[in-house]
mmCIF file of C-alpha atoms in Angstrom:
data_model
loop_
_atom_site.group_PDB
_atom_site.id
_atom_site.type_symbol
_atom_site.label_atom_id
_atom_site.label_comp_id
_atom_site.label_asym_id
_atom_site.label_seq_id
_atom_site.Cartn_x
_atom_site.Cartn_y
_atom_site.Cartn_z
ATOM 1 C CA MET G 1 -13.728 45.645 2.388
ATOM 2 C CA LYS G 2 -12.720 42.402 0.564
ATOM 3 C CA THR G 3 -9.085 41.380 0.511
ATOM 4 C CA ASN G 4 -7.508 41.105 -2.863
ATOM 5 C CA VAL G 5 -6.039 37.608 -2.668
ATOM 6 C CA ALA G 6 -3.712 38.205 -5.506
ATOM 7 C CA HIS G 7 -1.960 40.995 -3.566
ATOM 8 C CA ASP G 8 -2.336 39.580 -0.083
ATOM 9 C CA THR G 9 1.203 38.974 1.082
ATOM 10 C CA GLY G 10 0.459 38.713 4.799
ATOM 11 C CA PRO G 11 0.755 35.481 6.785
ATOM 12 C CA VAL G 12 -1.846 32.800 6.087
ATOM 13 C CA PRO G 13 -3.879 31.805 9.102
ATOM 14 C CA ALA G 14 -3.116 28.324 10.332
ATOM 15 C CA HIS G 15 -6.688 27.117 9.594
ATOM 16 C CA ARG G 16 -6.231 28.042 5.951
ATOM 17 C CA LEU G 17 -2.911 26.312 5.391
ATOM 18 C CA PRO G 18 -3.237 23.480 2.858
ATOM 19 C CA GLU G 19 -2.376 20.063 4.073
ATOM 20 C CA PRO G 20 0.935 18.814 2.726
ATOM 21 C CA PRO G 21 0.513 16.035 0.148
ATOM 22 C CA VAL G 22 0.681 12.546 1.512
ATOM 23 C CA ARG G 23 3.860 10.789 0.343
ATOM 24 C CA VAL G 24 3.485 7.263 -0.842
ATOM 25 C CA ARG G 25 5.680 4.931 1.123
ATOM 26 C CA VAL G 26 7.280 2.503 -1.344
ATOM 27 C CA LEU G 27 9.290 -0.547 -0.318
ATOM 28 C CA TYR G 28 11.523 -1.274 -3.339
ATOM 29 C CA ILE G 29 12.983 -4.773 -3.502
ATOM 30 C CA GLY G 30 16.399 -4.580 -5.158
ATOM 31 C CA GLY G 31 19.059 -6.980 -6.136
ATOM 32 C CA CYS G 32 20.035 -9.347 -8.950
ATOM 33 C CA GLY G 33 17.303 -11.383 -10.665
ATOM 34 C CA ARG G 34 16.734 -14.908 -9.489
ATOM 35 C CA SER G 35 17.332 -13.926 -5.938
ATOM 36 C CA GLY G 36 13.785 -14.580 -4.598
ATOM 37 C CA SER G 37 12.271 -11.155 -5.147
ATOM 38 C CA THR G 38 8.954 -12.404 -6.492
ATOM 39 C CA LEU G 39 8.598 -14.723 -3.523
ATOM 40 C CA LEU G 40 9.363 -11.901 -1.108
ATOM 41 C CA ASP G 41 6.995 -9.574 -2.927
ATOM 42 C CA ARG G 42 4.140 -12.143 -2.837
ATOM 43 C CA MET G 43 4.692 -12.724 0.920
ATOM 44 C CA LEU G 44 4.637 -9.086 1.774
ATOM 45 C CA GLY G 45 1.577 -8.659 -0.333
ATOM 46 C CA GLN G 46 -0.371 -10.982 2.035
ATOM 47 C CA VAL G 47 0.051 -8.572 4.926
ATOM 48 C CA PRO G 48 -2.939 -6.286 5.636
ATOM 49 C CA GLY G 49 -2.142 -2.673 4.663
ATOM 50 C CA VAL G 50 0.550 -3.746 2.204
ATOM 51 C CA CYS G 51 0.048 -3.708 -1.609
ATOM 52 C CA SER G 52 2.265 -5.900 -3.783
ATOM 53 C CA LEU G 53 2.730 -4.636 -7.415
ATOM 54 C CA GLY G 54 5.423 -6.977 -8.711
ATOM 55 C CA GLU G 55 7.917 -5.394 -11.128
ATOM 56 C CA LEU G 56 6.166 -2.064 -11.757
ATOM 57 C CA THR G 57 8.767 -1.088 -14.331
ATOM 58 C CA HIS G 58 6.961 -3.333 -16.788
ATOM 59 C CA LEU G 59 3.621 -1.592 -16.361
ATOM 60 C CA TRP G 60 3.630 0.372 -19.658
ATOM 61 C CA LYS G 61 4.623 -2.736 -21.661
ATOM 62 C CA ALA G 62 1.885 -4.724 -19.871
ATOM 63 C CA LEU G 63 -0.653 -2.088 -20.746
ATOM 64 C CA LEU G 64 0.489 -2.076 -24.399
ATOM 65 C CA HIS G 65 0.041 -5.868 -24.711
ATOM 66 C CA ASP G 66 -2.751 -6.233 -22.229
ATOM 67 C CA ALA G 67 -0.670 -8.772 -20.313
ATOM 68 C CA GLU G 68 -2.012 -10.812 -17.519
ATOM 69 C CA CYS G 69 -2.234 -9.338 -14.045
ATOM 70 C CA GLY G 70 -1.079 -11.555 -11.169
ATOM 71 C CA CYS G 71 -4.797 -12.135 -10.410
ATOM 72 C CA GLY G 72 -5.033 -13.964 -13.790
ATOM 73 C CA VAL G 73 -7.098 -11.310 -15.631
ATOM 74 C CA PRO G 74 -5.694 -9.181 -18.555
ATOM 75 C CA ILE G 75 -4.394 -5.994 -16.980
ATOM 76 C CA ARG G 76 -6.814 -3.668 -18.782
ATOM 77 C CA ARG G 77 -9.788 -5.699 -17.517
ATOM 78 C CA CYS G 78 -8.390 -6.055 -13.997
ATOM 79 C CA LEU G 79 -10.688 -4.009 -11.737
ATOM 80 C CA PHE G 80 -7.721 -2.925 -9.536
ATOM 81 C CA TRP G 81 -5.555 -1.629 -12.382
ATOM 82 C CA ARG G 82 -8.487 -0.051 -14.175
ATOM 83 C CA ALA G 83 -9.309 1.944 -10.896
ATOM 84 C CA VAL G 84 -5.631 2.917 -10.612
ATOM 85 C CA GLY G 85 -5.729 4.314 -14.193
ATOM 86 C CA GLU G 86 -8.896 6.236 -13.478
ATOM 87 C CA CYS G 87 -7.540 7.694 -10.234
ATOM 88 C CA ALA G 88 -4.152 8.575 -11.778
ATOM 89 C CA PHE G 89 -5.127 9.906 -15.281
ATOM 90 C CA GLY G 90 -8.891 9.593 -15.720
ATOM 91 C CA GLY G 91 -8.321 6.226 -17.371
ATOM 92 C CA TRP G 92 -5.392 4.588 -19.241
ATOM 93 C CA ASP G 93 -6.770 5.765 -22.571
ATOM 94 C CA ALA G 94 -6.312 9.345 -21.332
ATOM 95 C CA ILE G 95 -2.523 9.013 -21.783
ATOM 96 C CA ASP G 96 -0.385 7.735 -24.617
ATOM 97 C CA VAL G 97 0.860 4.489 -23.128
ATOM 98 C CA GLY G 98 3.212 3.942 -26.077
ATOM 99 C CA GLU G 99 4.787 7.374 -25.467
ATOM 100 C CA MET G 100 5.213 6.475 -21.858
ATOM 101 C CA PHE G 101 6.967 3.223 -22.751
ATOM 102 C CA GLN G 102 9.350 5.135 -25.029
ATOM 103 C CA LEU G 103 9.799 7.863 -22.413
ATOM 104 C CA GLN G 104 10.753 5.251 -19.886
ATOM 105 C CA ARG G 105 13.330 3.711 -22.193
ATOM 106 C CA ALA G 106 14.866 7.123 -22.650
ATOM 107 C CA VAL G 107 15.107 7.751 -18.922
ATOM 108 C CA LEU G 108 15.322 4.513 -16.977
ATOM 109 C CA ARG G 109 18.681 2.962 -17.834
ATOM 110 C CA GLN G 110 21.408 1.792 -15.492
ATOM 111 C CA ARG G 111 23.959 3.825 -17.446
ATOM 112 C CA TYR G 112 21.916 7.008 -16.806
ATOM 113 C CA VAL G 113 22.169 6.768 -13.036
ATOM 114 C CA PRO G 114 24.838 9.518 -12.823
ATOM 115 C CA PHE G 115 22.436 11.823 -14.613
ATOM 116 C CA MET G 116 19.632 10.894 -12.116
ATOM 117 C CA VAL G 117 21.971 12.070 -9.383
ATOM 118 C CA ALA G 118 22.959 15.251 -11.200
ATOM 119 C CA PRO G 119 20.341 15.827 -13.929
ATOM 120 C CA GLU G 120 21.361 19.489 -14.346
ATOM 121 C CA SER G 121 24.501 18.226 -16.173
ATOM 122 C CA TRP G 122 22.348 17.108 -19.126
ATOM 123 C CA PRO G 123 19.333 19.428 -19.551
ATOM 124 C CA PRO G 124 17.612 17.365 -22.298
ATOM 125 C CA TYR G 125 17.689 14.316 -20.104
ATOM 126 C CA ARG G 126 16.522 16.358 -17.058
ATOM 127 C CA ARG G 127 13.395 17.474 -18.922
ATOM 128 C CA LYS G 128 12.514 13.871 -19.792
ATOM 129 C CA LEU G 129 13.255 12.722 -16.247
ATOM 130 C CA GLU G 130 11.043 15.383 -14.725
ATOM 131 C CA ARG G 131 8.097 14.536 -17.001
ATOM 132 C CA TYR G 132 8.430 10.772 -16.469
ATOM 133 C CA THR G 133 8.761 10.953 -12.694
ATOM 134 C CA ARG G 134 5.756 13.270 -12.519
ATOM 135 C CA LEU G 135 3.611 10.844 -14.358
ATOM 136 C CA LEU G 136 4.949 7.849 -12.589
ATOM 137 C CA GLY G 137 4.247 9.576 -9.315
ATOM 138 C CA GLU G 138 0.595 9.746 -10.369
ATOM 139 C CA VAL G 139 0.602 5.954 -10.796
ATOM 140 C CA TYR G 140 1.951 5.397 -7.243
ATOM 141 C CA ARG G 141 -0.564 7.881 -5.895
ATOM 142 C CA GLY G 142 -3.375 6.020 -7.694
ATOM 143 C CA VAL G 143 -2.195 2.706 -6.230
ATOM 144 C CA GLN G 144 -2.193 4.131 -2.725
ATOM 145 C CA GLU G 145 -5.665 5.637 -3.129
ATOM 146 C CA VAL G 146 -7.209 2.527 -4.706
ATOM 147 C CA SER G 147 -5.610 0.062 -2.310
ATOM 148 C CA GLY G 148 -5.705 2.213 0.833
ATOM 149 C CA ALA G 149 -2.296 0.594 1.649
ATOM 150 C CA ALA G 150 0.210 2.099 4.047
ATOM 151 C CA LEU G 151 3.068 0.445 2.183
ATOM 152 C CA VAL G 152 3.383 -0.259 -1.533
ATOM 153 C CA VAL G 153 5.866 -2.919 -2.655
ATOM 154 C CA ASP G 154 7.716 -2.685 -6.044
ATOM 155 C CA SER G 155 10.010 -5.643 -6.795
ATOM 156 C CA THR G 156 11.501 -4.107 -9.985
ATOM 157 C CA LYS G 157 15.068 -4.954 -8.585
ATOM 158 C CA HIS G 158 17.099 -2.706 -10.899
ATOM 159 C CA TYR G 159 19.039 -0.069 -8.960
ATOM 160 C CA ALA G 160 18.285 2.478 -11.621
ATOM 161 C CA GLY G 161 14.657 2.320 -10.536
ATOM 162 C CA ALA G 162 15.550 3.034 -6.940
ATOM 163 C CA PHE G 163 17.720 5.997 -7.927
ATOM 164 C CA LEU G 164 14.657 7.250 -9.946
ATOM 165 C CA LEU G 165 12.336 6.900 -6.967
ATOM 166 C CA ARG G 166 14.853 8.715 -4.809
ATOM 167 C CA ARG G 167 14.163 11.844 -6.908
ATOM 168 C CA MET G 168 10.429 11.686 -6.517
ATOM 169 C CA ALA G 169 9.150 14.221 -3.955
ATOM 170 C CA GLY G 170 5.857 12.263 -3.513
ATOM 171 C CA VAL G 171 7.601 8.966 -2.621
ATOM 172 C CA ASP G 172 8.932 7.965 0.810
ATOM 173 C CA LEU G 173 11.475 5.344 -0.340
ATOM 174 C CA ARG G 174 12.591 2.414 1.601
ATOM 175 C CA VAL G 175 14.792 -0.411 0.085
ATOM 176 C CA VAL G 176 15.105 -4.110 0.795
ATOM 177 C CA HIS G 177 18.518 -5.256 -0.572
ATOM 178 C CA LEU G 178 17.851 -8.900 -1.277
ATOM 179 C CA VAL G 179 20.782 -11.121 -2.073
ATOM 180 C CA ARG G 180 21.331 -14.776 -2.860
ATOM 181 C CA ASP G 181 24.482 -16.860 -3.199
ATOM 182 C CA SER G 182 25.987 -15.861 -6.591
ATOM 183 C CA ARG G 183 26.376 -19.461 -7.615
ATOM 184 C CA GLY G 184 22.749 -20.227 -6.970
ATOM 185 C CA VAL G 185 21.859 -17.145 -9.078
ATOM 186 C CA ALA G 186 24.196 -18.276 -11.928
ATOM 187 C CA PHE G 187 22.645 -21.736 -11.948
ATOM 188 C CA SER G 188 19.168 -20.304 -11.981
ATOM 189 C CA TRP G 189 20.005 -18.045 -14.963
ATOM 190 C CA SER G 190 21.383 -21.107 -16.840
ATOM 191 C CA LYS G 191 18.019 -22.966 -16.728
ATOM 192 C CA ARG G 192 15.257 -22.830 -19.351
ATOM 193 C CA VAL G 193 12.263 -21.176 -17.668
ATOM 194 C CA PRO G 194 8.986 -20.907 -19.662
ATOM 195 C CA ARG G 195 7.093 -17.662 -19.592
ATOM 196 C CA PRO G 196 3.509 -18.218 -18.362
ATOM 197 C CA GLU G 197 2.020 -14.940 -19.701
ATOM 198 C CA ALA G 198 -0.213 -15.348 -22.742
ATOM 199 C CA MET G 199 1.733 -12.753 -24.732
ATOM 200 C CA HIS G 200 4.876 -14.802 -24.269
ATOM 201 C CA ARG G 201 3.250 -18.261 -24.550
ATOM 202 C CA GLY G 202 5.800 -20.752 -25.913
ATOM 203 C CA SER G 203 8.757 -18.598 -25.228
ATOM 204 C CA HIS G 204 11.326 -18.702 -22.369
ATOM 205 C CA MET G 205 12.927 -16.245 -20.041
ATOM 206 C CA ASN G 206 16.423 -15.005 -20.786
ATOM 207 C CA ARG G 207 19.363 -17.251 -20.006
ATOM 208 C CA TYR G 208 22.926 -16.090 -19.102
ATOM 209 C CA GLY G 209 26.305 -17.838 -18.961
ATOM 210 C CA ALA G 210 28.435 -17.984 -15.734
ATOM 211 C CA GLY G 211 30.571 -14.878 -16.523
ATOM 212 C CA ARG G 212 27.633 -12.697 -17.372
ATOM 213 C CA SER G 213 25.591 -13.865 -14.385
ATOM 214 C CA ALA G 214 28.540 -13.057 -12.084
ATOM 215 C CA GLY G 215 28.895 -9.612 -13.677
ATOM 216 C CA ARG G 216 25.200 -8.837 -13.189
ATOM 217 C CA TRP G 217 25.269 -10.073 -9.628
ATOM 218 C CA LEU G 218 28.223 -7.844 -8.726
ATOM 219 C CA GLY G 219 26.842 -4.845 -10.606
ATOM 220 C CA TYR G 220 23.332 -4.906 -9.156
ATOM 221 C CA ASN G 221 24.393 -5.558 -5.591
ATOM 222 C CA SER G 222 27.076 -2.822 -5.804
ATOM 223 C CA GLY G 223 24.444 -0.371 -7.055
ATOM 224 C CA PHE G 224 22.379 -0.966 -3.877
ATOM 225 C CA GLU G 225 25.478 -0.543 -1.684
ATOM 226 C CA VAL G 226 25.983 2.841 -3.169
ATOM 227 C CA LEU G 227 22.258 3.792 -2.680
ATOM 228 C CA GLU G 228 22.513 2.971 0.949
ATOM 229 C CA ARG G 229 25.646 5.128 1.320
ATOM 230 C CA LEU G 230 23.568 7.989 -0.132
ATOM 231 C CA GLY G 231 21.224 7.746 2.912
ATOM 232 C CA ILE G 232 18.312 5.721 1.558
ATOM 233 C CA PRO G 233 16.873 3.530 4.451
ATOM 234 C CA SER G 234 17.894 0.022 3.506
ATOM 235 C CA THR G 235 17.319 -3.441 4.942
ATOM 236 C CA PHE G 236 19.774 -6.224 3.958
ATOM 237 C CA VAL G 237 18.139 -9.621 3.528
ATOM 238 C CA ARG G 238 19.564 -12.931 2.361
ATOM 239 C CA TYR G 239 17.239 -15.198 0.403
ATOM 240 C CA GLU G 240 18.511 -18.246 2.309
ATOM 241 C CA ASP G 241 17.613 -16.611 5.688
ATOM 242 C CA LEU G 242 14.205 -15.560 4.391
ATOM 243 C CA VAL G 243 13.295 -19.091 3.335
ATOM 244 C CA ARG G 244 14.715 -20.665 6.499
ATOM 245 C CA ALA G 245 13.031 -18.263 8.876
ATOM 246 C CA PRO G 246 10.258 -16.457 6.952
ATOM 247 C CA ARG G 247 8.205 -15.113 9.828
ATOM 248 C CA PRO G 248 11.019 -13.250 11.763
ATOM 249 C CA GLU G 249 12.557 -12.021 8.497
ATOM 250 C CA LEU G 250 9.254 -10.652 7.241
ATOM 251 C CA ALA G 251 8.575 -8.986 10.616
ATOM 252 C CA ARG G 252 12.005 -7.342 10.519
ATOM 253 C CA ILE G 253 11.536 -6.096 6.974
ATOM 254 C CA LEU G 254 8.113 -4.622 7.814
ATOM 255 C CA GLU G 255 9.297 -2.945 10.982
ATOM 256 C CA ARG G 256 12.151 -1.286 9.147
ATOM 257 C CA ALA G 257 9.705 -0.109 6.542
ATOM 258 C CA GLY G 258 7.518 1.555 9.221
ATOM 259 C CA VAL G 259 4.844 -1.152 9.527
ATOM 260 C CA LEU G 260 4.405 -2.881 12.848
ATOM 261 C CA PRO G 261 3.061 -6.393 12.054
ATOM 262 C CA THR G 262 0.757 -8.109 14.463
ATOM 263 C CA ALA G 263 0.699 -11.799 15.044
ATOM 264 C CA SER G 264 -2.441 -12.119 13.043
ATOM 265 C CA ALA G 265 -0.993 -10.087 10.158
ATOM 266 C CA LEU G 266 1.573 -12.845 9.657
ATOM 267 C CA SER G 267 -0.826 -15.740 10.295
ATOM 268 C CA PHE G 268 -0.403 -16.801 6.639
ATOM 269 C CA VAL G 269 3.104 -18.056 7.597
ATOM 270 C CA ARG G 270 3.067 -21.316 9.453
ATOM 271 C CA GLY G 271 6.569 -22.698 10.062
ATOM 272 C CA HIS G 272 7.970 -23.123 6.543
ATOM 273 C CA GLU G 273 4.600 -22.882 4.768
ATOM 274 C CA VAL G 274 2.926 -19.787 3.447
ATOM 275 C CA ALA G 275 -0.645 -19.411 2.222
ATOM 276 C CA LEU G 276 -0.694 -17.145 -0.779
ATOM 277 C CA ARG G 277 -3.744 -15.427 -2.220
ATOM 278 C CA PRO G 278 -3.610 -13.623 -5.606
ATOM 279 C CA ASN G 279 -1.863 -10.235 -5.883
ATOM 280 C CA HIS G 280 -2.130 -7.628 -8.611
ATOM 281 C CA THR G 281 1.419 -7.983 -9.753
ATOM 282 C CA VAL G 282 2.359 -6.456 -13.066
ATOM 283 C CA ALA G 283 5.290 -8.789 -13.788
ATOM 284 C CA GLY G 284 7.728 -11.181 -12.128
ATOM 285 C CA ASN G 285 8.806 -14.794 -12.432
ATOM 286 C CA PRO G 286 6.107 -17.508 -12.943
ATOM 287 C CA MET G 287 5.544 -18.055 -9.244
ATOM 288 C CA ARG G 288 3.653 -14.754 -9.182
ATOM 289 C CA PHE G 289 0.583 -16.769 -10.376
ATOM 290 C CA ARG G 290 0.835 -19.395 -7.724
ATOM 291 C CA VAL G 291 -1.889 -19.411 -5.072
ATOM 292 C CA GLY G 292 -2.592 -21.696 -2.090
ATOM 293 C CA THR G 293 -0.189 -23.090 0.388
ATOM 294 C CA ILE G 294 3.402 -23.592 -0.703
ATOM 295 C CA ARG G 295 6.304 -25.034 1.312
ATOM 296 C CA LEU G 296 9.463 -22.939 1.492
ATOM 297 C CA THR G 297 12.766 -24.734 0.874
ATOM 298 C CA VAL G 298 16.205 -23.335 0.011
ATOM 299 C CA ASP G 299 16.797 -23.942 -3.671
ATOM 300 C CA ASP G 300 20.499 -25.029 -3.537
ATOM 301 C CA ALA G 301 20.445 -27.318 -6.598
ATOM 302 C CA TRP G 302 23.472 -25.445 -7.761
ATOM 303 C CA ARG G 303 25.629 -27.419 -5.280
ATOM 304 C CA SER G 304 25.244 -30.638 -7.271
ATOM 305 C CA ASN G 305 24.165 -29.331 -10.740
ATOM 306 C CA LEU G 306 26.353 -26.269 -11.459
ATOM 307 C CA PRO G 307 29.395 -27.386 -13.518
ATOM 308 C CA SER G 308 32.592 -27.068 -11.452
ATOM 309 C CA ALA G 309 34.229 -24.842 -14.030
ATOM 310 C CA HIS G 310 31.265 -22.438 -13.843
ATOM 311 C CA ARG G 311 31.339 -22.555 -10.054
ATOM 312 C CA ARG G 312 34.979 -21.638 -10.025
ATOM 313 C CA ILE G 313 34.410 -18.684 -12.422
ATOM 314 C CA VAL G 314 31.484 -17.302 -10.401
ATOM 315 C CA SER G 315 33.159 -17.798 -7.099
ATOM 316 C CA LEU G 316 36.368 -16.030 -8.295
ATOM 317 C CA LEU G 317 34.578 -13.058 -9.868
ATOM 318 C CA THR G 318 32.159 -12.471 -7.048
ATOM 319 C CA ARG G 319 34.397 -13.355 -4.112
ATOM 320 C CA PRO G 320 34.638 -9.819 -2.549
ATOM 321 C CA LEU G 321 30.878 -9.602 -2.058
ATOM 322 C CA LEU G 322 30.595 -13.362 -1.255
ATOM 323 C CA VAL G 323 32.763 -12.725 1.692
ATOM 324 C CA ARG G 324 30.855 -9.542 2.735
ATOM 325 C CA TYR G 325 27.514 -11.297 2.548
ATOM 326 C CA GLY G 326 28.563 -14.459 4.361
ATOM 327 C CA TYR G 327 28.858 -16.865 1.453
ATOM 328 C CA ALA G 328 32.643 -17.304 1.424
ATOM 329 C CA GLY G 329 32.654 -20.986 2.475
ATOM 330 C CA GLU G 330 31.513 -23.521 -0.033
ATOM 331 C CA ARG G 331 28.485 -24.323 2.173
ATOM 332 C CA GLY G 332 27.634 -20.630 2.011
ATOM 333 C CA GLY G 333 25.607 -20.388 5.252
ATOM 334 C CA ALA G 334 27.532 -19.205 8.249
ATOM 335 C CA ALA G 335 28.227 -15.509 8.660
ATOM 336 C CA GLY G 336 31.695 -14.769 10.066
ATOM 337 C CA LEU G 337 33.500 -11.794 11.495
ATOM 338 C CA GLY G 338 32.755 -8.588 9.651
ATOM 339 C CA VAL G 339 30.089 -10.208 7.544
ATOM 340 C CA ARG G 340 27.140 -7.944 6.599
ATOM 341 C CA ARG G 341 23.914 -9.398 7.925
ATOM 342 C CA TYR G 342 21.479 -6.834 9.174
ATOM 343 C CA ALA G 343 23.164 -3.514 8.281
#
């Protein structure tokens, strides 16, 4: 007599149990812009078994404008991203990319973080959040299947993006909290930086004054402090330490993300030089297109070029975290008692 599966409420034999879905391990690089996230992303992307995506938050916009992938090919013609679209949705044309872009704008905002933590408090938002995270989860799944990577790196930086990933059941989230001296960040934001992508040709990246740069630096870094207190595995990294000692810092980051790097896996790092091959990055600063061997040096031009008035403003506004992160002295290098280094 055949068993009626619809009414079979008995225990399921072990050999019939479905395998649990594989969670995508995502290493999210977070912090304020101009802190070296693209450099760290690129270096991690050279490690076998690690897939570097750049700032994945810009995927939908990149697809809308057919922006250049980090490999130099328009994203809709990039074989990697075409394969991801096929794996995730049966092709990018199978979904409304414009709708996804608008849905992202309705969900992924820093001011909506409280609702990401407690979405039941705003049902209309919860419905949008659930739909967006479900579809975004398919993208991450597609990336993992196409790349075969054990670790996927997303350098979006915004803490809202990390809070969003925290809610996704199919994602095993790890965070790198990357910081840089706030005065160096402020000086970097004051410079004119041309956009290299074809869709932005002739335009420049955003610029911010000293006060706004200081506010962004405080806000972004505080957001990742909160995220760690909520139990998300986090690794604290200073840009200056990464550039001065790239190999041990990369090894530490990878180990804390669950990847045990071999000596050969980090062979692209030789002293203070790194050999970069192309990565399929969606967005980031212009160095995402650089290939070949580059020499790492700490960019501390702010010490001589940041106006003294701006330096005082930034130092005063960001002092609590400057002390916590070991930048309290004007030279900004030595960590003192109670300084957070490797928490």
